[in-house]
PDB file of N, CA and C in Angstrom:
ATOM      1  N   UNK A   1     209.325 109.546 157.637  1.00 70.00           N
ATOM      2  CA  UNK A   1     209.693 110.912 157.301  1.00 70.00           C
ATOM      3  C   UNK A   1     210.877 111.385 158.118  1.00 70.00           C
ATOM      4  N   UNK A   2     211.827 110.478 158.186  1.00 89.00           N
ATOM      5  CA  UNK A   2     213.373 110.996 158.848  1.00 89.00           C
ATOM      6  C   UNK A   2     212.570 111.422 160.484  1.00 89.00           C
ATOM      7  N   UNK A   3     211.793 110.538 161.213  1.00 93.00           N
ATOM      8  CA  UNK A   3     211.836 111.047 162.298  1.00 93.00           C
ATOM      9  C   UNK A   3     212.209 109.175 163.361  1.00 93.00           C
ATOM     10  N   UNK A   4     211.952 109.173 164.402  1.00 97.00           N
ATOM     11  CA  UNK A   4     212.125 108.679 165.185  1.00 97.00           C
ATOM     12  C   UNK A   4     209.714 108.020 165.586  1.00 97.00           C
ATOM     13  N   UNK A   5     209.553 107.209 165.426  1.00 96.00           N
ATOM     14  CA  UNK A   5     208.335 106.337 165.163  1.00 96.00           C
ATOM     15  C   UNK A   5     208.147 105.795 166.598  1.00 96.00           C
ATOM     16  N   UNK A   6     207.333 105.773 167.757  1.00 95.00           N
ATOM     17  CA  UNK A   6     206.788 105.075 168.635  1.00 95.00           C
ATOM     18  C   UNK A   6     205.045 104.179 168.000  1.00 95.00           C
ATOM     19  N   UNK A   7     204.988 103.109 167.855  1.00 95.00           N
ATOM     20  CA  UNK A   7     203.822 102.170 167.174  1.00 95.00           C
ATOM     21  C   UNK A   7     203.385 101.248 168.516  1.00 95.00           C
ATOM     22  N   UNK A   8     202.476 102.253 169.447  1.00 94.00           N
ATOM     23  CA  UNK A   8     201.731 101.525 170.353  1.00 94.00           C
ATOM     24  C   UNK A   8     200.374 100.862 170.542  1.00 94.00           C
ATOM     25  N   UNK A   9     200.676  99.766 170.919  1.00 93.00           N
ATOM     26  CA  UNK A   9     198.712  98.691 171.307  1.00 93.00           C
ATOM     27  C   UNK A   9     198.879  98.261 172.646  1.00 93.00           C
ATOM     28  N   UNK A  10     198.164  97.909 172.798  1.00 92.00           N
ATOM     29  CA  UNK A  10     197.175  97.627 173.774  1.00 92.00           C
ATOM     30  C   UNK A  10     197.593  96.024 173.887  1.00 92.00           C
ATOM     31  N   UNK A  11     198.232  95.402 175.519  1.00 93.00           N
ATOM     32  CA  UNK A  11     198.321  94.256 175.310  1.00 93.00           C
ATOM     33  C   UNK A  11     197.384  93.245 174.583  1.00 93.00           C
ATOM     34  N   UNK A  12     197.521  92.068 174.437  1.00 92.00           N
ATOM     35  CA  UNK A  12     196.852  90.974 173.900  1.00 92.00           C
ATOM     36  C   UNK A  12     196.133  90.648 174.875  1.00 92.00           C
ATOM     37  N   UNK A  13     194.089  90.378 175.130  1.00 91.00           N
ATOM     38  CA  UNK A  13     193.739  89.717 175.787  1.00 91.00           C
ATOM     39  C   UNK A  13     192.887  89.489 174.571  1.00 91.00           C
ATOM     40  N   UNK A  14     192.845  87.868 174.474  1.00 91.00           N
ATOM     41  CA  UNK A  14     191.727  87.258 173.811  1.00 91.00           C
ATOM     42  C   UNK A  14     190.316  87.402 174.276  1.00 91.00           C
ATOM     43  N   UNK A  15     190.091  87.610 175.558  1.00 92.00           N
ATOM     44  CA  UNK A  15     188.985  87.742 176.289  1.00 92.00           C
ATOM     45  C   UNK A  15     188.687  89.058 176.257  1.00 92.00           C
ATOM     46  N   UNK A  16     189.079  89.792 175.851  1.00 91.00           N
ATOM     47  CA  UNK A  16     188.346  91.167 175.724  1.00 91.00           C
ATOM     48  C   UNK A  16     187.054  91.255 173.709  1.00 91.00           C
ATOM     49  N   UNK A  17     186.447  91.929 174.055  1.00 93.00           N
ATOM     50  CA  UNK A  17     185.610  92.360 172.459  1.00 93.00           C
ATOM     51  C   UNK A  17     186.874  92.702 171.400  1.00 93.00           C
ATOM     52  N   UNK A  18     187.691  93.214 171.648  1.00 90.00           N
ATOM     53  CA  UNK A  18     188.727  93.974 170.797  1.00 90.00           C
ATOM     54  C   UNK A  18     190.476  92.943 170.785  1.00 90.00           C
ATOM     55  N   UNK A  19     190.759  92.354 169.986  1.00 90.00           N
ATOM     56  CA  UNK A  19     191.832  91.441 170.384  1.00 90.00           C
ATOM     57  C   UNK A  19     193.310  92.574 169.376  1.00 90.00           C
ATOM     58  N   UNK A  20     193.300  93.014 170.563  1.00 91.00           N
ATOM     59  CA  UNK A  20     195.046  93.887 170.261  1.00 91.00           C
ATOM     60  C   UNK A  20     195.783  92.617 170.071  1.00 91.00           C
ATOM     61  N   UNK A  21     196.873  93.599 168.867  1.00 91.00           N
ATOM     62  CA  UNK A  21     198.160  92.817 168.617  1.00 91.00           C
ATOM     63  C   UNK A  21     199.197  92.981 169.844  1.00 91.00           C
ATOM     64  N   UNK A  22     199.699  93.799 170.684  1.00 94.00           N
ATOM     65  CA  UNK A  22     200.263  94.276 171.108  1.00 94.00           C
ATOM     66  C   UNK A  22     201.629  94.126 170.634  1.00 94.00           C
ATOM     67  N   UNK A  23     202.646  94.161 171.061  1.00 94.00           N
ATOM     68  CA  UNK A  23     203.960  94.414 170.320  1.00 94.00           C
ATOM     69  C   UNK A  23     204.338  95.750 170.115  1.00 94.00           C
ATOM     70  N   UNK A  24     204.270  96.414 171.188  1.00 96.00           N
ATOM     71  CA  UNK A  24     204.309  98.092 170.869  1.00 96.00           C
ATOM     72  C   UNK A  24     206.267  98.382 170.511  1.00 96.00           C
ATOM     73  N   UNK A  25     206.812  99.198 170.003  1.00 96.00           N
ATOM     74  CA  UNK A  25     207.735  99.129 169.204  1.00 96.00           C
ATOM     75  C   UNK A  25     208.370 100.851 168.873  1.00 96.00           C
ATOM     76  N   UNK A  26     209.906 100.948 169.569  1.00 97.00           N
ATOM     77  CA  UNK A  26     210.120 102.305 168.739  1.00 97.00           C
ATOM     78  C   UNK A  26     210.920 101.878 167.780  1.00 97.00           C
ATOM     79  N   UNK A  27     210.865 102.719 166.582  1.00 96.00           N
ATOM     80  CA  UNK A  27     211.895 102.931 165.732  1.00 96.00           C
ATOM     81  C   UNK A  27     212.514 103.910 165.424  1.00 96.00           C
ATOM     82  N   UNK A  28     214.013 103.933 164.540  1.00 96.00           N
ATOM     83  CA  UNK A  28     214.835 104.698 164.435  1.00 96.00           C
ATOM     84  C   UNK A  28     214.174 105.494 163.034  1.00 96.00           C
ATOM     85  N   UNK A  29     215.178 106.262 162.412  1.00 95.00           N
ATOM     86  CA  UNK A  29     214.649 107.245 161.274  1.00 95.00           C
ATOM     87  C   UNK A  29     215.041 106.525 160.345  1.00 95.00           C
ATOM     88  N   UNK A  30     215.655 105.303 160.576  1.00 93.00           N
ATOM     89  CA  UNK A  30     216.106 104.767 159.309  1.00 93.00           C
ATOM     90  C   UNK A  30     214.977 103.376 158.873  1.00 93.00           C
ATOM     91  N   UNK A  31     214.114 103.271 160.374  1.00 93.00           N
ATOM     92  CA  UNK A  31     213.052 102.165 159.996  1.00 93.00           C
ATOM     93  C   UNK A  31     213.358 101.356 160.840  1.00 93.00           C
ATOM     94  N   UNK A  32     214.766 101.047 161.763  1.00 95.00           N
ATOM     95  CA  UNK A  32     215.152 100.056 162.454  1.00 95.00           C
ATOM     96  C   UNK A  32     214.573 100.022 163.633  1.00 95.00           C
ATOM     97  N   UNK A  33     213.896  99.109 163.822  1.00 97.00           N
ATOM     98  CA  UNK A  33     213.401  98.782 165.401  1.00 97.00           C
ATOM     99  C   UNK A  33     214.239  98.653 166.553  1.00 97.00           C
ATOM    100  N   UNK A  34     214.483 100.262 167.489  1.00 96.00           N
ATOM    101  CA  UNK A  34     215.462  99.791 168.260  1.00 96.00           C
ATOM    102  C   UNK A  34     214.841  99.365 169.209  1.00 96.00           C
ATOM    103  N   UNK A  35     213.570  98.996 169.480  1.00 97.00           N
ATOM    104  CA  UNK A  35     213.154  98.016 170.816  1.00 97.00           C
ATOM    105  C   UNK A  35     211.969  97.785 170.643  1.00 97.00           C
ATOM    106  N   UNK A  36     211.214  96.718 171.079  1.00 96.00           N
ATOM    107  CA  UNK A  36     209.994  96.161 170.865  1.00 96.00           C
ATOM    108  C   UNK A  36     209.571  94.992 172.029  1.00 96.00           C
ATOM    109  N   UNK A  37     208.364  95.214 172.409  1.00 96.00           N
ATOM    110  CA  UNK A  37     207.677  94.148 173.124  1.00 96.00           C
ATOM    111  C   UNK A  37     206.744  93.146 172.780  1.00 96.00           C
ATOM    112  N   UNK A  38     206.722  91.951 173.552  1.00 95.00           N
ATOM    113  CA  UNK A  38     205.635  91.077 172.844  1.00 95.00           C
ATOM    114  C   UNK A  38     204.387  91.546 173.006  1.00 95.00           C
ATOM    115  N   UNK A  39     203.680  90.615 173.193  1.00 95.00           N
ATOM    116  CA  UNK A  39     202.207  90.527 173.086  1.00 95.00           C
ATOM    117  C   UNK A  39     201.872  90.877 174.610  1.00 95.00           C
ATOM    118  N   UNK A  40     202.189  90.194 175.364  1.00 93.00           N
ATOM    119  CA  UNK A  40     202.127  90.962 176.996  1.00 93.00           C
ATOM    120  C   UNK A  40     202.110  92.387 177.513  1.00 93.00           C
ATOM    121  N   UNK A  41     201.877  92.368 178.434  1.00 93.00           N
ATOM    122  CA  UNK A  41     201.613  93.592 178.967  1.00 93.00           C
ATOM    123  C   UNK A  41     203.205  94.421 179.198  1.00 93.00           C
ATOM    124  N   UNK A  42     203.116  95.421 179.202  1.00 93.00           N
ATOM    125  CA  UNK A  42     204.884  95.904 179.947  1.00 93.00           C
ATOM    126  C   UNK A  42     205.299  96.728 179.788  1.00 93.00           C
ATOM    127  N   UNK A  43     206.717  97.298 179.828  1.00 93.00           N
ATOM    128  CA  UNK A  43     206.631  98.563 179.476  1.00 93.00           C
ATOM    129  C   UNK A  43     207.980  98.568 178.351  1.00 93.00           C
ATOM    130  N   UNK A  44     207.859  99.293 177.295  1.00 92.00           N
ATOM    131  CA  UNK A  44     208.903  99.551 176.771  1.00 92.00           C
ATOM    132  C   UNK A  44     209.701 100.850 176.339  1.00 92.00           C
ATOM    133  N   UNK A  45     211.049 101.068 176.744  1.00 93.00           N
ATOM    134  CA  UNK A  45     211.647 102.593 176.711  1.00 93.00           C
ATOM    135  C   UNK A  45     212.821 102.313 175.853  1.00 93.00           C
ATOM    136  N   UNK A  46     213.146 103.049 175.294  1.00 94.00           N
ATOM    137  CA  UNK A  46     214.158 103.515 174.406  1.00 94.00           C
ATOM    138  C   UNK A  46     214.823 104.949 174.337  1.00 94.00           C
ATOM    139  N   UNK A  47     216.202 105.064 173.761  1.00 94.00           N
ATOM    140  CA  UNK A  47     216.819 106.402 174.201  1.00 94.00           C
ATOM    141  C   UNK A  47     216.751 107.146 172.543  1.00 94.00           C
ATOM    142  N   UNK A  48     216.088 107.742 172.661  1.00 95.00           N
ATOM    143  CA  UNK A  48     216.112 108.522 170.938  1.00 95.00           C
ATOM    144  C   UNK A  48     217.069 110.233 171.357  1.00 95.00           C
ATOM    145  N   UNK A  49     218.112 109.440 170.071  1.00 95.00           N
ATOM    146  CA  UNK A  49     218.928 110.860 170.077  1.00 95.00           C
ATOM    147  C   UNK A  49     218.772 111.551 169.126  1.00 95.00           C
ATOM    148  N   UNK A  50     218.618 112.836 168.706  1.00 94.00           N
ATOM    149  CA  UNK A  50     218.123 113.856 167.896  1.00 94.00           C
ATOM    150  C   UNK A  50     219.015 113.827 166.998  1.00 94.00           C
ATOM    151  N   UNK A  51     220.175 114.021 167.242  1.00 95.00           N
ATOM    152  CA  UNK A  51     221.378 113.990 166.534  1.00 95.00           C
ATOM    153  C   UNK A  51     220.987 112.986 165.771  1.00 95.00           C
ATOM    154  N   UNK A  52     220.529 111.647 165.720  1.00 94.00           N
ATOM    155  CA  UNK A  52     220.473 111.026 164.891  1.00 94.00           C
ATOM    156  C   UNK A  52     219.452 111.108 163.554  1.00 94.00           C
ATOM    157  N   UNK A  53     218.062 112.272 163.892  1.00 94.00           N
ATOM    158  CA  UNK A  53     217.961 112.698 163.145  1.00 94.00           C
ATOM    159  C   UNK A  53     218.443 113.646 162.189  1.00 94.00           C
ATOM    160  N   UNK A  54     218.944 114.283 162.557  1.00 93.00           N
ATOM    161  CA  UNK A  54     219.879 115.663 161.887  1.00 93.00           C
ATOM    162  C   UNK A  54     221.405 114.758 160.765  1.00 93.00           C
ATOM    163  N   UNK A  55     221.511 113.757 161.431  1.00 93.00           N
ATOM    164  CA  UNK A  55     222.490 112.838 160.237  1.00 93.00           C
ATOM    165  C   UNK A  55     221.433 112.246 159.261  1.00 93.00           C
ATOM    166  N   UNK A  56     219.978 112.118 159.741  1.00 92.00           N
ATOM    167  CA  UNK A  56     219.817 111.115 158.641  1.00 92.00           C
ATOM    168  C   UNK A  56     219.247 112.055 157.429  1.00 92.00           C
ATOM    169  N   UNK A  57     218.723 113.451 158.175  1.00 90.00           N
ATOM    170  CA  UNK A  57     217.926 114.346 157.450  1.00 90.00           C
ATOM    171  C   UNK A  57     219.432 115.133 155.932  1.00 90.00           C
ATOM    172  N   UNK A  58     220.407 114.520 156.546  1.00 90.00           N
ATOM    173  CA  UNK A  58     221.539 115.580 156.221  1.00 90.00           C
ATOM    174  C   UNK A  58     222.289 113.981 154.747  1.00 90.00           C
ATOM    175  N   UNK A  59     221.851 112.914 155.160  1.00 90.00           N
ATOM    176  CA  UNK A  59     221.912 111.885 153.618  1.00 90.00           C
ATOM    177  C   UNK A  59     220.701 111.896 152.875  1.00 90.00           C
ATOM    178  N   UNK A  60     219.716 112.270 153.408  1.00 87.00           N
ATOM    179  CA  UNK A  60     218.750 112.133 152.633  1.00 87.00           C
ATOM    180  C   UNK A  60     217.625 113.554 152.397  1.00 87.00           C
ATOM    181  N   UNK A  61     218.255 114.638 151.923  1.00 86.00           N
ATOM    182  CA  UNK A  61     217.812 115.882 151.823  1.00 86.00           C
ATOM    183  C   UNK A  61     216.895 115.980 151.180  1.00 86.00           C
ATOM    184  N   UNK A  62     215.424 115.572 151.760  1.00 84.00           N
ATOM    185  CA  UNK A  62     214.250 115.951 150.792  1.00 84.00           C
ATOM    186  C   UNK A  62     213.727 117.142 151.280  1.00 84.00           C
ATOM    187  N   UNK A  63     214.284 118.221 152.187  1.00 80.00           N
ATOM    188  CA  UNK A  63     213.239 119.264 152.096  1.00 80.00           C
ATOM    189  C   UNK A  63     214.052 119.971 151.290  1.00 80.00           C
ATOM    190  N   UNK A  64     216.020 120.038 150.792  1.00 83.00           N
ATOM    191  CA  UNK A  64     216.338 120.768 149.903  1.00 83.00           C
ATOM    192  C   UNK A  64     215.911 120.499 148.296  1.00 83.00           C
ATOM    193  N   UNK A  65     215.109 119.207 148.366  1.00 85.00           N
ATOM    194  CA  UNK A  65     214.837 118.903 146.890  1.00 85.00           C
ATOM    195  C   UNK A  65     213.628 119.024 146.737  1.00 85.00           C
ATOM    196  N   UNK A  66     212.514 120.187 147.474  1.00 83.00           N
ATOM    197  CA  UNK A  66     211.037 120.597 147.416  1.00 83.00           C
ATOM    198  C   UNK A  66     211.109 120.830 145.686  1.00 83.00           C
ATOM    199  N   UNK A  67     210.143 120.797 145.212  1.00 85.00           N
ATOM    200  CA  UNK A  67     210.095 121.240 143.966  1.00 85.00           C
ATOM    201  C   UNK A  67     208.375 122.356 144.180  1.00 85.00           C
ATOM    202  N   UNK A  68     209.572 123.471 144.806  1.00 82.00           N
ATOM    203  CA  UNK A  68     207.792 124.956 145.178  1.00 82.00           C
ATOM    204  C   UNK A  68     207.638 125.272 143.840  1.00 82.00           C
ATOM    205  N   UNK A  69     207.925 125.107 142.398  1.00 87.00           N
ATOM    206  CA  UNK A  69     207.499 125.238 141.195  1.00 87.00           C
ATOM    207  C   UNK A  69     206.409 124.483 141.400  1.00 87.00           C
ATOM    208  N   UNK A  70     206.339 123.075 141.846  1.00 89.00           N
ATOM    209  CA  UNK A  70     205.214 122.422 140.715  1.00 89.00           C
ATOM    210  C   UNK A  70     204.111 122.617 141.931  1.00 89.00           C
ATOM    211  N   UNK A  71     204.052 122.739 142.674  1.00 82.00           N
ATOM    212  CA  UNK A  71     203.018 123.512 143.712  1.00 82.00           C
ATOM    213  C   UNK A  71     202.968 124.824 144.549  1.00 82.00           C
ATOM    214  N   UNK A  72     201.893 125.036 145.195  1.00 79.00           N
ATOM    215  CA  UNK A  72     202.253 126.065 146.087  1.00 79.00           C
ATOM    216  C   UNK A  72     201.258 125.459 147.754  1.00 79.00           C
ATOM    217  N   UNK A  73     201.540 126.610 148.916  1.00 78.00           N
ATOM    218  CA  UNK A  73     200.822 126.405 149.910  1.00 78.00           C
ATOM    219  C   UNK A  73     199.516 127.219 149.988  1.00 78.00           C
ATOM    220  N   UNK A  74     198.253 127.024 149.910  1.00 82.00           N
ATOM    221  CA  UNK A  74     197.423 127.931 150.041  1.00 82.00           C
ATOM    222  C   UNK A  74     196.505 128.023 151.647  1.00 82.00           C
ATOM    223  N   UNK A  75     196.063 128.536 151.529  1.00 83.00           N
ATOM    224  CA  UNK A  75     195.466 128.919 153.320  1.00 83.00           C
ATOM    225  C   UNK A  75     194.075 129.417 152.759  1.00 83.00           C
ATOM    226  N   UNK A  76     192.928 128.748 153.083  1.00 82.00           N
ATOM    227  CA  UNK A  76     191.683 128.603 152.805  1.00 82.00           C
ATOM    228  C   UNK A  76     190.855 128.841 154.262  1.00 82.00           C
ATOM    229  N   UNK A  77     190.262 129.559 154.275  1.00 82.00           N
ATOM    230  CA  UNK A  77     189.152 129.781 155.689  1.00 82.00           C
ATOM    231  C   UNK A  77     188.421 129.484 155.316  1.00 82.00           C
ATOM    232  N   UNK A  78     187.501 128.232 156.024  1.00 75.00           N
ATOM    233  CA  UNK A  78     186.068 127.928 155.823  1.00 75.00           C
ATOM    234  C   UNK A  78     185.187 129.438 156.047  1.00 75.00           C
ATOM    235  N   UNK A  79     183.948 129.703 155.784  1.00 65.00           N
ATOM    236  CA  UNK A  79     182.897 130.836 155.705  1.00 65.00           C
ATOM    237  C   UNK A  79     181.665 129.976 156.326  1.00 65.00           C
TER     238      UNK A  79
END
């Protein structure tokens, strides 16, 4: 959704009950993985610039192409 994606796990230990993939991973707004780790433990950082959302939101304008005809927003209180 034109944003900037962090997809984090839990290193890989086979010896644990739960066997994480690890490979934790950010991506850009366009889907591109600008950095990713293996299966090991570690740390991974990346520099996300905003600006780069605001270009991608500005080729691919889906909130100017809402269509509020074929729906609306309603606001429901549980009782």
């Amino acid at each position: 959704n034109q944003l900037f994606v962090a997809g984090v796990s839990p290193a890989q230990d086979l010896t644990a009950s739960y066997h994480a993939w690890g490979h934790s991973m950010l991506c850009n707004p366009w889907g591109k993985v600008v950095v990713s780790a293996d299966e090991k433990e570690g740390i991974v950082y990346g520099e996300v610039d905003l600006s780069e959302v605001d270009r991608v939101r500005s080729h691919i304008p889906v909130t100017a192409q809402k269509r509020w005809d074929l729906y609306s927003i309603t606001d429901k209180t549980s009782t």
